[in-house]
Amino acid sequence: MARRPYVIDELISAKAIAARVEALAKEIEIAFAGTDKLIVVGLLRGSFVFIADLVRELELPVEVDFLEASSYGNEMTSSREVRILKDLRGEIGGRDVLVVEDIVDTGFTLKHVIGLLESRGPRRLETIALLDKPSRREVDIKATWTGFEIPDAFVVGYGIDYAQRNRNLPYIGSVRFTE
Ligand code: IMP
């Protein structure tokens, strides 16, 4: 895959992420206190590090499942088509569901996934996004919980890629093209 030359500037340290994940887990524990029906759904691939850290902080009985969606721009309608590339393995009817997203950017992906999962009749459905870029939003959607609001930058690390690289960085950095 072609990549333009770039450097990465640290935006959010590993330590700051860990502290925020711990705080978010506490809020989720309170919101879902007493449940024995929680399924945490990670949106592949960008959320895999976040979901791994988040579920290890959650002192609740949880199941974990994954969904992979991909969104494509459609210049004719200035909208996006969201396709499901990998569906959940399990049923979510009557269950409590927490959808875990890496970044809410335009919002098309999260909106589509919420619509799809709501149609399957969960008892409750909430969402969490590690990062939110509100200035990029094209559809009216906000995750129940957000880790960090960030400016309109292209970011990598902590599961998030640039052309499939940099998912393994322990921090979030912004990509700065050098040419
Ligand atoms: P949305 O449908 O525009 O909200 O797109 C959300 C998806 O786009 C995220 O789950 C990411 O996979 C990808 N994305 C958005 N912004 C970035 C970024 O800054 N770096 C890497 N991927 C991004």
Coordinates of C-alpha atoms and ligand atoms in Angstrom, one line a residue:
M1 CA 0.0 0.0 0.0
A2 CA 1.4 3.4 -1.0
R3 CA 2.2 5.7 1.9
R4 CA 3.4 9.3 1.7
P5 CA 6.5 10.1 3.8
Y6 CA 5.4 11.2 7.3
V7 CA 6.4 11.6 10.9
I8 CA 4.2 11.0 14.0
D9 CA 3.7 13.6 16.7
E10 CA 2.5 12.3 20.0
L11 CA -1.0 13.6 20.9
I12 CA -2.1 11.5 23.8
S13 CA 0.3 9.5 25.9
A14 CA 0.0 5.9 26.9
K15 CA -0.3 7.0 30.5
A16 CA -3.1 9.4 29.7
I17 CA -5.0 6.7 27.7
A18 CA -4.7 4.2 30.6
A19 CA -6.0 6.7 33.1
R20 CA -9.0 7.6 30.9
V21 CA -9.8 3.9 30.1
E22 CA -9.8 3.2 33.9
A23 CA -12.2 6.2 34.5
L24 CA -14.5 5.2 31.6
A25 CA -14.7 1.6 32.9
K26 CA -15.9 2.9 36.3
E27 CA -18.7 4.9 34.6
I28 CA -19.7 1.8 32.5
E29 CA -19.7 -0.4 35.6
I30 CA -22.1 2.0 37.3
A31 CA -24.3 2.3 34.2
F32 CA -24.5 -1.5 33.8
A33 CA -24.5 -2.4 37.5
G34 CA -26.2 -5.7 38.2
T35 CA -26.3 -6.9 34.6
D36 CA -25.4 -10.5 33.6
K37 CA -26.3 -9.9 30.0
L38 CA -23.5 -7.6 28.7
I39 CA -21.9 -8.1 25.4
V40 CA -19.1 -5.8 24.5
V41 CA -18.9 -5.4 20.7
G42 CA -15.6 -4.2 19.2
L43 CA -15.7 -2.6 15.7
L44 CA -12.7 -4.1 13.8
R45 CA -10.1 -3.4 13.3
G46 CA -9.3 0.0 15.0
S47 CA -10.9 -0.8 18.4
F48 CA -9.0 -4.0 19.1
V49 CA -6.5 -2.5 21.5
F50 CA -9.0 -0.2 23.2
I51 CA -11.5 -3.1 23.8
A52 CA -8.8 -5.3 25.2
D53 CA -7.8 -2.7 27.8
L54 CA -11.4 -1.7 28.5
V55 CA -12.8 -5.2 29.2
R56 CA -9.8 -5.9 31.6
E57 CA -10.8 -2.8 33.6
L58 CA -14.5 -3.9 33.8
E59 CA -15.5 -5.7 36.9
L60 CA -18.7 -7.0 35.3
P61 CA -19.5 -10.4 33.7
V62 CA -18.9 -9.7 30.0
E63 CA -19.0 -11.5 26.7
V64 CA -16.9 -10.1 23.8
D65 CA -17.9 -10.1 20.1
F66 CA -16.7 -8.3 17.0
L67 CA -18.2 -6.6 14.0
E68 CA -16.3 -5.3 11.0
A69 CA -17.9 -2.5 9.0
S70 CA -16.4 -0.5 6.1
S71 CA -17.6 2.8 4.8
Y72 CA -17.1 4.1 1.3
G73 CA -17.7 7.7 0.1
N74 CA -20.3 8.2 -2.5
E75 CA -19.6 11.5 -4.3
M76 CA -23.0 11.4 -6.2
T77 CA -25.0 11.7 -3.0
S78 CA -22.3 13.1 -0.7
S79 CA -23.2 10.3 1.7
R80 CA -21.5 7.1 2.6
E81 CA -22.3 3.4 2.1
V82 CA -21.5 1.3 5.1
R83 CA -21.0 -2.4 4.5
I84 CA -20.8 -5.2 7.0
L85 CA -17.7 -7.2 6.3
K86 CA -17.9 -9.4 9.3
D87 CA -21.1 -9.9 11.4
L88 CA -21.4 -10.8 15.1
R89 CA -21.1 -14.5 16.0
G90 CA -23.8 -14.2 18.7
E91 CA -27.4 -13.1 19.1
I92 CA -28.0 -9.8 20.9
G93 CA -31.8 -9.9 21.2
G94 CA -32.7 -9.1 24.9
R95 CA -29.1 -8.4 25.8
D96 CA -27.2 -5.4 27.0
V97 CA -24.8 -4.2 24.3
L98 CA -21.8 -1.9 24.5
V99 CA -20.4 -1.0 21.0
V100 CA -16.7 0.0 21.1
E101 CA -15.5 2.3 18.3
D102 CA -12.0 3.7 17.9
I103 CA -12.9 7.1 16.3
V104 CA -16.2 8.8 15.5
D105 CA -15.3 11.0 12.5
T106 CA -18.1 11.7 10.0
G107 CA -20.3 9.4 12.2
F108 CA -21.6 7.3 9.3
T109 CA -20.1 4.1 10.6
L110 CA -21.4 4.3 14.1
K111 CA -24.9 5.5 13.0
H112 CA -25.2 2.6 10.6
V113 CA -24.0 0.0 13.2
I114 CA -26.4 1.3 15.8
G115 CA -29.3 1.1 13.3
L116 CA -28.3 -2.5 12.5
L117 CA -27.9 -3.6 16.0
E118 CA -31.1 -1.8 17.3
S119 CA -33.1 -3.8 14.7
R120 CA -32.1 -7.0 16.4
G121 CA -33.9 -6.0 19.6
P122 CA -31.2 -5.6 22.3
R123 CA -32.5 -4.8 25.8
R124 CA -30.1 -1.8 25.9
L125 CA -27.5 -0.5 23.5
E126 CA -24.8 2.0 24.4
T127 CA -21.7 3.2 22.6
I128 CA -18.2 4.2 23.5
A129 CA -15.6 5.8 21.3
L130 CA -12.0 6.4 22.3
L131 CA -11.7 9.5 20.1
D132 CA -14.2 11.9 18.7
K133 CA -13.6 14.5 16.0
P134 CA -16.7 16.7 16.4
S135 CA -15.6 19.2 13.7
R136 CA -15.8 16.4 11.1
R137 CA -19.3 15.2 11.9
E138 CA -21.7 14.8 9.0
V139 CA -24.5 12.9 10.7
D140 CA -26.0 13.8 14.1
I141 CA -24.6 11.1 16.4
K142 CA -22.6 11.0 19.6
A143 CA -21.3 8.1 21.5
T144 CA -22.6 7.6 25.1
W145 CA -19.0 7.8 26.3
T146 CA -16.1 9.5 24.7
G147 CA -12.4 9.1 25.7
F148 CA -11.0 12.2 24.2
E149 CA -12.2 14.9 21.8
I150 CA -9.5 15.7 19.3
P151 CA -9.1 18.3 16.5
D152 CA -9.3 17.4 12.8
A153 CA -6.1 15.5 12.5
F154 CA -5.3 12.1 11.0
V155 CA -4.3 10.0 14.0
V156 CA -2.6 6.6 14.5
G157 CA -1.6 4.2 17.3
Y158 CA -3.4 2.3 20.0
G159 CA -5.1 0.1 17.4
I160 CA -5.6 2.9 14.8
D161 CA -3.7 2.7 11.5
Y162 CA -2.4 4.7 8.6
A163 CA -2.5 2.3 5.6
Q164 CA -2.5 -0.6 8.0
R165 CA 0.7 0.5 9.9
N166 CA 1.2 2.0 13.4
R167 CA -1.6 0.1 15.1
N168 CA 1.0 -1.2 17.5
L169 CA 2.1 2.3 18.9
P170 CA 1.2 2.5 22.6
Y171 CA 0.1 6.1 22.3
I172 CA -2.0 8.2 19.9
G173 CA -0.1 10.3 17.5
S174 CA -1.0 12.6 14.7
V175 CA 0.4 12.0 11.2
R176 CA 2.4 14.9 9.7
F177 CA 3.3 14.5 6.0
T178 CA 6.8 15.6 5.3
E179 CA 6.5 15.9 1.5
Ligands
IMP1 P1 -16.8 7.6 10.2 O1 -17.8 6.7 9.6 O2 -16.4 8.7 9.2 O3 -17.1 8.1 11.5 O4 -15.4 6.8 10.3 C1 -15.0 6.1 11.3 C2 -13.8 5.3 10.9 O5 -12.9 5.9 10.0 C3 -13.0 5.0 12.2 O6 -13.5 3.8 12.8 C4 -11.6 4.8 11.6 O7 -11.5 3.4 11.2 C5 -11.6 5.7 10.4 N1 -10.9 6.9 10.7 C6 -11.4 8.1 11.0 N2 -10.5 9.0 11.3 C7 -9.3 8.4 11.3 C8 -8.0 8.8 11.6 O8 -7.7 9.9 12.0 N3 -7.0 7.8 11.5 C9 -7.3 6.5 11.1 N4 -8.6 6.1 10.9 C10 -9.6 7.0 10.9

